[in-house]
Coordinates of C-alpha atoms in Angstrom, one line a residue:
M19 CA -10.3 -15.8 1.7
R20 CA -13.1 -13.1 1.5
P21 CA -12.1 -9.4 1.4
V22 CA -13.0 -8.5 4.9
D23 CA -10.5 -11.1 6.2
T24 CA -7.5 -9.6 4.3
G25 CA -6.5 -7.2 7.0
A26 CA -6.0 -10.1 9.5
Q27 CA -4.3 -12.1 6.9
L28 CA -1.8 -9.1 5.9
E29 CA -1.1 -8.6 9.9
E30 CA -0.4 -12.3 10.2
M31 CA 2.1 -12.3 7.3
L32 CA 3.9 -9.3 8.6
E33 CA 4.1 -11.0 12.1
T34 CA 5.2 -14.1 10.5
A35 CA 8.1 -12.2 9.0
G36 CA 9.0 -10.9 12.3
L37 CA 7.5 -7.5 11.7
D38 CA 5.6 -5.2 14.0
P39 CA 2.7 -3.5 12.1
G40 CA 3.2 -0.5 14.2
H41 CA 6.9 0.1 13.4
L42 CA 7.4 -1.2 9.9
D43 CA 10.5 -0.7 7.7
A44 CA 9.6 0.5 4.2
W45 CA 11.4 -2.3 2.2
E46 CA 10.6 -5.3 4.5
A47 CA 7.0 -4.1 4.6
W48 CA 6.9 -3.8 0.6
K49 CA 8.4 -7.3 0.4
V50 CA 5.6 -8.9 2.6
F51 CA 2.9 -6.8 0.8
N52 CA 4.2 -8.1 -2.7
A53 CA 3.7 -11.7 -1.3
F54 CA 0.5 -10.8 0.2
V55 CA -1.0 -9.6 -3.3
R56 CA -0.4 -13.1 -4.5
E57 CA -2.9 -14.5 -1.9
P58 CA -6.2 -15.7 -3.5
V59 CA -9.3 -13.6 -2.5
E60 CA -12.8 -14.3 -3.4
T61 CA -13.5 -11.5 -5.4
D62 CA -14.4 -10.4 -9.0
G63 CA -11.2 -8.3 -9.5
D64 CA -8.4 -6.4 -7.6
G65 CA -5.8 -4.0 -8.2
V66 CA -2.7 -2.6 -6.3
A67 CA -1.8 1.0 -5.7
V68 CA 1.1 2.9 -4.3
Q69 CA 0.3 6.4 -3.2
A70 CA 2.4 9.1 -1.4
M71 CA 1.1 12.4 -0.4
R72 CA 1.9 15.3 2.1
E73 CA -0.6 15.8 5.0
T74 CA -0.9 18.0 7.8
T75 CA -1.9 16.9 11.3
P76 CA -4.4 18.9 13.4
E77 CA -1.5 19.7 15.4
G78 CA 0.2 21.2 12.5
L79 CA 2.9 18.6 11.7
V80 CA 3.6 17.9 8.1
Q81 CA 4.0 14.2 7.3
V82 CA 4.5 12.3 4.2
H83 CA 2.1 9.2 3.9
L84 CA 3.2 6.4 1.8
E85 CA 0.6 3.7 1.3
F86 CA 0.4 0.3 -0.5
Y87 CA -3.0 -1.1 -0.8
R88 CA -5.0 -3.9 -2.6
Q89 CA -8.5 -2.9 -3.9
F90 CA -11.0 -5.3 -4.5
T91 CA -14.0 -4.9 -6.9
S92 CA -17.3 -6.8 -7.8
I93 CA -18.3 -6.6 -11.6
E94 CA -21.9 -6.4 -12.4
E95 CA -23.1 -5.9 -16.0
D96 CA -19.4 -4.9 -17.0
V97 CA -19.5 -2.2 -14.3
Y98 CA -16.5 -2.4 -11.9
E99 CA -17.4 -1.3 -8.4
P100 CA -14.7 -0.9 -5.6
T101 CA -16.0 -2.7 -2.4
W102 CA -13.0 -3.1 0.0
F103 CA -9.4 -2.3 0.4
V104 CA -6.4 -3.5 2.5
G105 CA -2.9 -2.0 2.8
I106 CA 0.0 -0.7 4.8
K107 CA 0.3 3.0 5.7
L108 CA 4.0 4.3 6.5
V109 CA 4.2 7.8 7.9
F110 CA 7.2 9.9 7.7
D111 CA 8.3 13.4 8.8
A112 CA 8.0 15.5 5.7
S113 CA 11.1 17.4 6.3
D114 CA 13.0 14.2 5.3
F115 CA 11.5 14.5 1.8
P116 CA 11.9 16.7 -1.2
D117 CA 8.9 19.2 -2.0
S118 CA 7.5 16.8 -4.7
T119 CA 6.3 13.7 -2.9
D120 CA 2.9 13.0 -4.8
L121 CA 2.6 9.7 -6.3
E122 CA -0.2 7.3 -7.5
L123 CA 0.6 4.2 -9.4
W124 CA -1.9 1.4 -10.2
S125 CA -0.9 -2.1 -11.2
Y126 CA -3.6 -1.7 -13.9
D127 CA -1.4 0.6 -15.7
F128 CA 1.5 -1.8 -16.3
A129 CA 1.7 -5.0 -18.3
T130 CA 2.5 -7.2 -15.3
F131 CA 2.6 -6.9 -11.7
Q132 CA 6.4 -7.3 -11.8
D133 CA 6.6 -4.4 -14.0
F134 CA 4.6 -2.3 -11.5
A135 CA 6.6 -3.4 -8.8
A136 CA 9.9 -2.5 -10.6
W137 CA 8.6 0.9 -11.2
V138 CA 7.5 1.4 -7.7
A139 CA 11.0 0.5 -6.3
Q140 CA 12.7 3.2 -8.5
E141 CA 10.3 5.9 -7.6
S142 CA 12.2 8.5 -5.7
V143 CA 9.6 8.8 -2.7
F144 CA 9.9 5.2 -2.2
V145 CA 13.8 5.0 -2.4
R146 CA 13.9 7.8 0.1
A147 CA 11.4 6.0 2.4
V148 CA 13.5 3.0 2.4
E149 CA 16.4 5.2 3.8
L150 CA 14.5 6.5 6.7
R151 CA 12.7 5.4 9.8
G152 CA 9.1 6.3 9.7
V153 CA 7.3 7.9 12.7
E154 CA 4.5 5.3 12.6
S155 CA 2.8 2.5 10.4
S156 CA -0.1 0.4 10.3
V157 CA -2.2 -2.0 8.5
I158 CA -5.3 -0.2 7.0
S159 CA -8.6 -1.7 5.5
G160 CA -12.1 -0.9 5.1
E161 CA -15.2 -0.8 2.9
I162 CA -15.1 1.6 0.0

C-alpha cells in the first residue's frame, strides 16, 4: 500500500472492527491503530507517535486533543525526510483532564514497538481518555 492510501485503509480497519471514525472510544481506537501500524506500506521508513495537547477553539472552548499517528519518510543520501502521515484524532473537553496534558512520545525512542505501546497505555492522559467519552474523533492524514 502507498502512504497516500493509508487513510482509507485505517478507516476501513476501524469500520471492520465495528467502530465509527467520528465517534471513537480511545481504547478501541488504540487497539485498531496498533494493528494498523503492522500493515506494510511502500516507504523508506516510518515511525509512530502519540501526542496530547490543550487547544482553544475559535469559540473559546478549551479541548484536549489526543492523536495517534504514523509518519512515513523517504531516505535520500542518509537524510530522513517526512513525507506523509495518517492517524486518529480524539477530542475531549479539557475540564475532564488535569492541567498537565502535554505528551509527545515516538516509537523511535523505545527498543520495540511493544515497549512503546506499553508506555503509552500507562500515560496518565491516555488512561484518562480511556475513561471518558470524547466530543469528536476523526481519521487524519496528509502530506508533510
